[in-house]
Coordinates of C-alpha atoms and ligand atoms in Angstrom, one line a residue:
M1 CA -29.2 5.9 9.7
E2 CA -27.8 9.2 10.7
K3 CA -27.5 12.2 8.4
I4 CA -24.3 14.0 7.6
I5 CA -24.4 17.5 9.1
S6 CA -20.9 18.7 8.3
V7 CA -18.0 18.0 6.0
E8 CA -14.7 19.9 6.7
G9 CA -11.6 19.7 4.6
F10 CA -8.1 20.7 5.8
E11 CA -4.7 20.9 4.1
V12 CA -2.2 19.0 6.4
L13 CA 1.2 17.4 5.9
D14 CA 2.2 13.9 5.1
S15 CA 5.3 12.0 6.2
R16 CA 7.3 13.5 3.3
S17 CA 6.3 17.0 4.3
N18 CA 4.0 17.3 1.3
P19 CA 0.5 18.6 1.7
T20 CA -2.4 16.2 1.8
V21 CA -6.1 16.3 2.3
A22 CA -7.7 15.6 5.7
V23 CA -11.5 15.5 6.1
R24 CA -13.7 15.5 9.2
V25 CA -17.3 14.4 8.8
T26 CA -19.9 14.9 11.5
L27 CA -23.2 13.1 11.7
S28 CA -26.5 14.2 13.2
D29 CA -25.8 12.3 16.4
K30 CA -22.5 14.2 16.7
S31 CA -20.3 11.2 15.8
Q32 CA -17.2 12.3 13.9
G33 CA -14.8 10.6 11.5
L34 CA -11.4 12.1 10.6
A35 CA -9.5 10.6 7.6
F36 CA -6.4 11.5 5.6
A37 CA -5.4 10.8 2.0
P38 CA -2.0 9.1 1.6
S39 CA 0.3 9.8 -1.5
G40 CA 2.6 7.6 -3.6
A41 CA 6.0 8.3 -5.2
S42 CA 6.2 5.4 -7.6
T43 CA 2.6 5.9 -8.7
G44 CA 1.0 3.8 -11.4
E45 CA 0.1 5.4 -14.6
F46 CA -3.5 4.3 -14.3
E47 CA -4.2 5.5 -10.8
A48 CA -7.0 7.8 -9.9
Y49 CA -6.0 11.5 -10.1
E50 CA -4.3 13.1 -7.2
K51 CA -5.1 16.8 -7.4
R52 CA -2.4 19.3 -6.6
D53 CA -2.6 23.1 -7.1
G54 CA 0.6 23.4 -9.1
D55 CA 1.1 26.9 -7.6
K56 CA 4.9 27.2 -7.3
N57 CA 4.6 29.8 -4.6
R58 CA 3.1 27.4 -2.2
Y59 CA 4.7 24.0 -1.1
L60 CA 6.7 23.9 -4.4
G61 CA 3.5 23.4 -6.4
K62 CA 2.3 20.5 -4.2
G63 CA -0.5 22.3 -2.3
V64 CA -3.9 20.8 -2.1
K65 CA -5.9 24.0 -1.5
E66 CA -8.2 23.5 -4.4
A67 CA -9.0 19.9 -3.5
V68 CA -9.8 21.1 0.1
E69 CA -11.9 23.9 -1.2
S70 CA -14.0 21.4 -3.2
V71 CA -14.5 19.4 0.0
N72 CA -15.7 22.4 1.9
G73 CA -17.8 23.7 -1.1
E74 CA -19.3 21.4 -3.7
I75 CA -18.8 18.1 -1.9
A76 CA -20.1 19.3 1.5
R77 CA -23.2 21.0 -0.1
E78 CA -24.2 17.7 -1.9
L79 CA -23.6 15.4 1.0
L80 CA -25.6 17.6 3.4
R81 CA -28.6 17.1 1.0
L82 CA -28.4 13.3 1.4
S83 CA -30.9 11.8 3.8
C84 CA -28.4 9.2 5.2
S85 CA -24.7 8.5 5.5
E86 CA -24.8 5.0 3.9
Q87 CA -21.4 4.3 2.3
R88 CA -22.5 3.2 -1.1
A89 CA -24.9 6.2 -1.4
V90 CA -22.1 8.6 -0.4
D91 CA -19.5 7.1 -2.7
N92 CA -21.9 6.9 -5.7
L93 CA -22.8 10.5 -5.1
L94 CA -19.1 11.5 -5.0
I95 CA -18.3 9.6 -8.2
K96 CA -21.2 11.1 -10.0
L97 CA -20.4 14.6 -8.8
D98 CA -16.9 14.3 -10.0
G99 CA -18.1 13.0 -13.3
T100 CA -14.7 11.9 -14.8
P101 CA -13.4 8.3 -15.1
N102 CA -10.3 8.9 -12.9
K103 CA -11.7 11.5 -10.4
S104 CA -9.6 14.2 -12.0
R105 CA -12.1 17.0 -11.5
L106 CA -12.5 17.0 -7.7
G107 CA -9.4 14.9 -7.1
A108 CA -9.2 11.3 -5.7
N109 CA -7.3 12.7 -2.7
A110 CA -10.4 14.8 -1.8
I111 CA -12.9 12.1 -2.6
L112 CA -11.1 9.3 -0.8
A113 CA -10.6 11.3 2.4
V114 CA -14.4 12.1 2.5
S115 CA -15.3 8.5 1.8
L116 CA -13.0 7.1 4.6
A117 CA -14.2 9.8 7.0
V118 CA -17.8 8.9 6.4
A119 CA -17.0 5.2 7.2
K120 CA -15.2 6.2 10.5
A121 CA -18.1 8.4 11.5
N122 CA -20.6 5.6 10.9
A123 CA -18.6 3.2 12.9
K124 CA -18.5 5.7 15.8
S125 CA -22.2 6.3 15.5
L126 CA -22.8 2.5 15.8
K127 CA -20.3 2.3 18.6
I128 CA -18.4 -0.5 17.0
P129 CA -14.7 -0.7 16.0
L130 CA -14.0 0.3 12.4
Y131 CA -12.9 -3.3 11.3
R132 CA -16.3 -4.6 12.6
Y133 CA -18.2 -1.9 10.7
L134 CA -16.3 -2.7 7.5
G135 CA -16.2 -6.5 7.8
G136 CA -19.1 -7.5 10.1
I137 CA -18.6 -10.7 12.1
V138 CA -16.8 -12.4 9.2
G139 CA -13.8 -10.0 9.2
K140 CA -11.4 -11.4 11.8
E141 CA -8.1 -12.6 10.3
M142 CA -5.0 -10.8 11.6
P143 CA -2.8 -10.0 8.6
R144 CA 0.8 -11.0 8.4
P145 CA 3.1 -7.9 8.0
M146 CA 5.1 -7.7 4.8
M147 CA 7.6 -5.5 6.4
N148 CA 9.8 -3.3 4.2
I149 CA 13.2 -3.2 6.0
L150 CA 15.5 -2.2 3.1
N151 CA 14.6 0.6 0.7
G152 CA 15.8 1.3 -2.8
G153 CA 14.3 2.6 -6.1
A154 CA 12.3 5.8 -6.0
H155 CA 12.0 5.5 -2.2
A156 CA 15.7 6.1 -1.4
T157 CA 18.8 7.9 -2.8
N158 CA 21.1 4.9 -2.6
N159 CA 22.3 2.7 -5.5
I160 CA 19.7 0.0 -5.2
D161 CA 17.2 -0.5 -8.1
I162 CA 14.7 -2.8 -6.4
Q163 CA 12.3 -0.6 -4.4
E164 CA 11.4 -2.8 -1.4
F165 CA 13.0 -5.7 0.4
M166 CA 10.4 -7.1 2.9
I167 CA 10.3 -9.8 5.6
I168 CA 7.2 -11.8 6.4
P169 CA 6.7 -14.0 9.5
S170 CA 5.2 -17.5 8.9
K171 CA 1.5 -18.1 9.4
S172 CA 2.1 -19.9 12.7
S173 CA 2.9 -16.7 14.5
S174 CA 0.3 -14.5 16.1
F175 CA 0.4 -10.9 14.8
R176 CA 2.1 -9.8 18.0
E177 CA 4.8 -12.4 17.8
G178 CA 5.4 -11.9 14.1
L179 CA 5.8 -8.1 14.7
R180 CA 8.3 -8.8 17.5
K181 CA 10.4 -11.1 15.3
C182 CA 10.4 -8.6 12.5
S183 CA 11.3 -5.7 14.8
E184 CA 14.2 -7.8 16.2
I185 CA 15.4 -8.5 12.7
Y186 CA 15.1 -4.8 11.7
H187 CA 17.4 -3.9 14.7
T188 CA 19.8 -6.7 13.8
L189 CA 20.0 -5.5 10.2
G190 CA 20.8 -2.0 11.5
K191 CA 23.6 -3.4 13.7
I192 CA 25.1 -5.4 10.8
L193 CA 25.1 -2.3 8.5
K194 CA 26.7 -0.2 11.2
E195 CA 29.4 -2.9 11.8
K196 CA 30.1 -2.9 8.0
G197 CA 30.5 0.9 8.1
M198 CA 27.4 1.4 6.0
S199 CA 24.7 4.0 6.3
T200 CA 21.8 3.4 8.7
G201 CA 19.8 6.3 7.3
V202 CA 16.3 5.2 6.3
G203 CA 14.2 5.6 3.2
D204 CA 10.6 6.9 2.9
E205 CA 9.0 3.8 4.4
G206 CA 11.5 3.5 7.2
G207 CA 13.7 0.7 5.8
F208 CA 17.5 1.2 5.8
A209 CA 18.9 2.6 2.6
P210 CA 22.6 1.7 2.3
N211 CA 24.7 1.6 -0.8
L212 CA 25.5 -2.0 -1.7
N213 CA 27.5 -3.8 -4.4
S214 CA 24.3 -5.4 -5.9
D215 CA 20.6 -5.7 -5.3
E216 CA 21.3 -9.4 -4.4
E217 CA 23.6 -8.3 -1.6
A218 CA 20.6 -6.6 0.0
I219 CA 18.9 -10.0 0.1
E220 CA 22.0 -11.7 1.5
I221 CA 22.3 -9.1 4.3
I222 CA 18.7 -9.6 5.2
V223 CA 19.1 -13.4 5.4
E224 CA 22.2 -12.7 7.6
A225 CA 20.0 -10.5 9.8
I226 CA 17.3 -13.1 10.1
N227 CA 19.8 -15.7 11.2
K228 CA 21.7 -13.4 13.5
A229 CA 18.4 -12.4 15.2
G230 CA 18.0 -16.2 16.0
Y231 CA 15.4 -17.1 13.3
S232 CA 15.5 -19.5 10.4
T233 CA 14.3 -18.8 6.9
D234 CA 11.6 -21.4 7.5
E235 CA 9.9 -19.0 9.9
I236 CA 10.8 -15.7 8.2
K237 CA 10.4 -15.3 4.5
I238 CA 11.3 -12.6 2.0
A239 CA 9.2 -10.6 -0.4
L240 CA 10.3 -8.1 -3.0
D241 CA 8.5 -5.1 -4.6
I242 CA 10.5 -4.6 -7.8
A243 CA 8.4 -1.6 -8.9
S244 CA 9.6 -2.3 -12.4
S245 CA 7.2 0.1 -14.1
E246 CA 9.8 2.7 -13.0
W247 CA 12.3 1.0 -15.3
Y248 CA 10.2 0.4 -18.4
K249 CA 10.8 2.4 -21.5
D250 CA 10.3 1.5 -25.2
G251 CA 9.5 -2.2 -24.5
A252 CA 12.6 -2.8 -22.3
Y253 CA 13.8 -2.4 -18.7
F254 CA 16.5 0.1 -17.9
L255 CA 17.6 -0.3 -14.3
P256 CA 18.4 3.4 -13.6
K257 CA 20.9 3.1 -10.8
R258 CA 23.0 0.2 -12.0
K259 CA 22.5 1.3 -15.6
V260 CA 21.6 -2.2 -16.8
K261 CA 19.2 -3.0 -19.6
K262 CA 17.1 -6.2 -19.6
T263 CA 14.2 -7.7 -21.6
A264 CA 11.2 -9.0 -19.7
D265 CA 12.4 -12.6 -20.4
E266 CA 15.8 -11.8 -18.9
L267 CA 14.2 -10.2 -15.9
I268 CA 12.0 -13.3 -15.3
S269 CA 15.1 -15.5 -15.6
Y270 CA 16.8 -13.3 -13.0
Y271 CA 13.8 -13.8 -10.6
E272 CA 14.1 -17.5 -11.2
E273 CA 17.7 -17.4 -10.1
L274 CA 16.7 -15.4 -7.0
L275 CA 13.9 -17.9 -6.2
D276 CA 16.4 -20.8 -6.4
K277 CA 18.8 -19.2 -4.0
Y278 CA 16.7 -17.3 -1.4
P279 CA 13.5 -17.8 0.6
I280 CA 11.4 -15.5 -1.5
V281 CA 7.6 -16.0 -1.4
S282 CA 6.3 -12.9 -3.1
I283 CA 7.3 -10.6 -6.0
E284 CA 5.4 -7.4 -6.7
D285 CA 5.4 -5.6 -10.0
G286 CA 8.0 -7.9 -11.4
V287 CA 7.2 -6.5 -14.8
A288 CA 5.7 -3.2 -15.8
E289 CA 2.1 -1.9 -15.8
D290 CA 1.9 -1.7 -19.6
D291 CA 3.7 -5.0 -20.2
W292 CA 0.7 -7.4 -20.3
N293 CA 2.7 -10.0 -22.3
G294 CA 5.4 -9.8 -19.8
W295 CA 2.8 -10.4 -17.0
Q296 CA 1.5 -13.5 -18.8
A297 CA 5.0 -14.9 -19.2
L298 CA 5.9 -14.1 -15.6
T299 CA 2.7 -15.7 -14.3
S300 CA 3.0 -18.8 -16.4
R301 CA 6.7 -19.3 -15.5
L302 CA 6.6 -18.5 -11.7
G303 CA 2.9 -18.2 -10.7
R304 CA 2.7 -21.7 -9.2
E305 CA 5.6 -21.3 -6.9
V306 CA 5.4 -17.7 -5.7
Q307 CA 2.9 -14.9 -5.0
L308 CA 2.9 -12.4 -7.9
V309 CA 1.4 -9.1 -6.8
G310 CA 0.0 -6.6 -9.2
D311 CA 0.3 -3.0 -7.9
D312 CA 0.9 -0.6 -10.7
L313 CA -0.6 -3.3 -13.0
F314 CA -4.0 -3.3 -11.3
V315 CA -4.1 0.1 -9.4
T316 CA -6.9 -1.3 -7.2
N317 CA -9.1 -1.0 -10.3
T318 CA -11.9 -3.6 -11.1
A319 CA -11.6 -3.2 -14.9
R320 CA -7.8 -3.8 -14.8
L321 CA -8.2 -6.7 -12.4
K322 CA -10.8 -8.3 -14.7
K323 CA -8.4 -8.1 -17.6
G324 CA -5.7 -9.7 -15.5
I325 CA -8.0 -12.5 -14.4
A326 CA -9.0 -13.1 -18.1
E327 CA -5.3 -13.1 -19.2
K328 CA -4.0 -15.1 -16.2
S329 CA -1.8 -12.3 -15.2
A330 CA -0.5 -12.2 -11.6
N331 CA -2.1 -14.2 -8.7
A332 CA -2.5 -11.4 -6.2
I333 CA -3.4 -7.7 -6.0
L334 CA -2.1 -4.9 -4.0
I335 CA -4.9 -2.8 -2.5
K336 CA -4.3 0.9 -2.1
P337 CA -7.6 2.8 -1.5
N338 CA -6.2 6.0 -3.0
Q339 CA -5.4 4.4 -6.3
I340 CA -9.1 4.1 -7.0
G341 CA -10.4 6.8 -4.7
S342 CA -13.3 5.5 -2.7
L343 CA -14.0 2.9 -0.1
S344 CA -16.9 1.2 -2.0
E345 CA -14.8 0.7 -5.1
T346 CA -11.9 -0.6 -2.9
L347 CA -14.2 -3.2 -1.3
D348 CA -15.5 -4.2 -4.8
V349 CA -12.1 -4.9 -6.2
I350 CA -11.2 -7.0 -3.1
A351 CA -14.3 -9.0 -3.4
L352 CA -13.6 -9.6 -7.1
A353 CA -10.1 -10.7 -6.3
H354 CA -11.1 -13.2 -3.6
K355 CA -13.9 -14.6 -5.8
N356 CA -11.3 -15.4 -8.4
G357 CA -8.7 -16.9 -6.1
Y358 CA -6.4 -13.9 -6.2
K359 CA -4.8 -13.0 -2.9
T360 CA -4.9 -9.4 -1.6
V361 CA -2.3 -7.3 0.2
I362 CA -3.6 -4.2 1.9
S363 CA -1.1 -1.4 1.5
H364 CA 0.0 2.0 2.7
R365 CA 1.7 4.6 0.4
S366 CA 5.2 5.8 0.7
G367 CA 3.7 9.2 1.7
E368 CA 1.6 8.4 4.7
T369 CA -0.1 10.0 7.7
E370 CA -1.2 9.0 11.2
D371 CA -4.4 7.5 9.7
T372 CA -4.7 3.8 10.6
F373 CA -7.6 3.0 8.3
I374 CA -5.8 0.3 6.4
A375 CA -5.1 -1.7 9.6
D376 CA -8.9 -2.1 10.2
L377 CA -9.5 -2.7 6.5
A378 CA -7.0 -5.6 6.4
V379 CA -8.7 -7.4 9.2
A380 CA -12.2 -6.6 7.9
V381 CA -11.7 -8.2 4.5
N382 CA -9.5 -11.1 5.8
S383 CA -6.8 -10.1 3.5
G384 CA -4.2 -11.9 5.5
Q385 CA -1.4 -9.6 4.5
I386 CA -0.5 -6.0 5.1
K387 CA 2.3 -3.8 3.7
T388 CA 2.9 -0.9 5.9
G389 CA 6.6 -0.3 6.0
A390 CA 9.4 -0.7 8.6
P391 CA 8.6 -0.9 12.3
A392 CA 10.0 2.6 12.5
R393 CA 8.6 6.1 11.6
S394 CA 5.4 6.7 13.4
E395 CA 3.2 6.9 10.3
R396 CA 4.1 3.2 9.7
V397 CA 4.2 2.1 13.4
A398 CA 0.7 3.6 14.0
K399 CA -0.7 0.9 11.7
Y400 CA 1.2 -1.9 13.5
N401 CA 0.1 -0.5 16.9
R402 CA -3.6 -0.4 15.8
L403 CA -3.3 -4.0 14.7
L404 CA -1.9 -4.9 18.1
L405 CA -5.0 -3.4 19.7
I406 CA -7.4 -5.1 17.2
E407 CA -5.7 -8.5 18.0
K408 CA -6.2 -7.9 21.7
D409 CA -9.9 -7.1 21.1
L410 CA -10.5 -10.1 18.9
Y411 CA -8.3 -12.8 20.6
K412 CA -7.5 -11.4 24.1
Ligands
LIG1 P1 4.3 4.2 -3.6 O1 5.1 2.9 -3.3 O2 3.4 4.5 -2.5 O3 5.4 5.2 -3.7 O4 3.6 4.1 -4.9 C1 4.5 1.8 -2.7 C2 4.5 0.6 -3.6 O5 5.0 0.7 -4.8 O6 4.0 -0.5 -3.2
LIG2 ZN1 4.5 -1.5 -5.3

């Protein structure tokens, strides 16, 4: 295996115009990998630490100069001493070097970008596509897009409390066909909003962000768009990311935009009503990251009929997923590599999930870049589902376009 001969960090911008860490790794055969750290807005409390300078004179305190300096200094120095570029060896070294449980010394943004860049450089060196490098000959399932076409919560300045309203094509479609249908529905939704005199401005993940009379009206308009685009709700389903950790305070849920208060039980009953009325197949973060009792109740009441995804609950963390498995909380996990901060740990939590019958959804962050790593990752681990926003805004579309190329490679 090749040796790492250079590790270079850069401060670049993400899709929200906030600085993020980019890393370029070069191997002894001159193969290079370039990777970027993404960044969340509705971040989970238990995520690995995203290191920002806090210097108010630069980028309003959001600079990542220090994280980049540790890539170019300490991290580069240690990696150049390694005799190979094997992923586990690299990631273990980075974790040990950081020395904290949540990567707070060097920053998970610095560590993840290095970890992903090493994987890309190794794939180049072996002259195989990244998905093949990550998944071997076993990784070949095209994911279905869970496409966020209407934004609310912390991702938009409208009056909608639920963060994400997504559409999902049925399993029978190829990726290409599914993407086409979803894109047509996205356009149709824009047209409907325009006809109703509503805003067609978009939120952080490219979905529309109109003001509506209720969160339910958002689902109704989406169903209208599905039908108007010529599809039925048998072939296109709906998924929600409630992101309810954002609402949770002192054991209750305060919906900040509508100014409503609900208990976990009332929230679950509300989801039951929605499930009766609409073709919803997946609910993410239906209750909060700290509300383990709420998660047990949610899972025992709805877990047989719908996918219940833990995002803030699990934060791509093996220890938290183990607790969830033991307590029968959720039946799926959202996978965001920057929540845990290295590729090896990301692959570990995916393997644990699959072994225990939990589904996985590979996911972007609301702050993204042109990096398409998660597209290859989704295919490599046969996740079957990917969340990467609306089919608009290039940082989202880049992942869809990468998947189109992968599908072509795999299935002609
Ligand atoms: P975030 O949102 O990237 O802002 O955390 C994505 C999500 O909650 O799934
Ligand atoms: Zn989420």
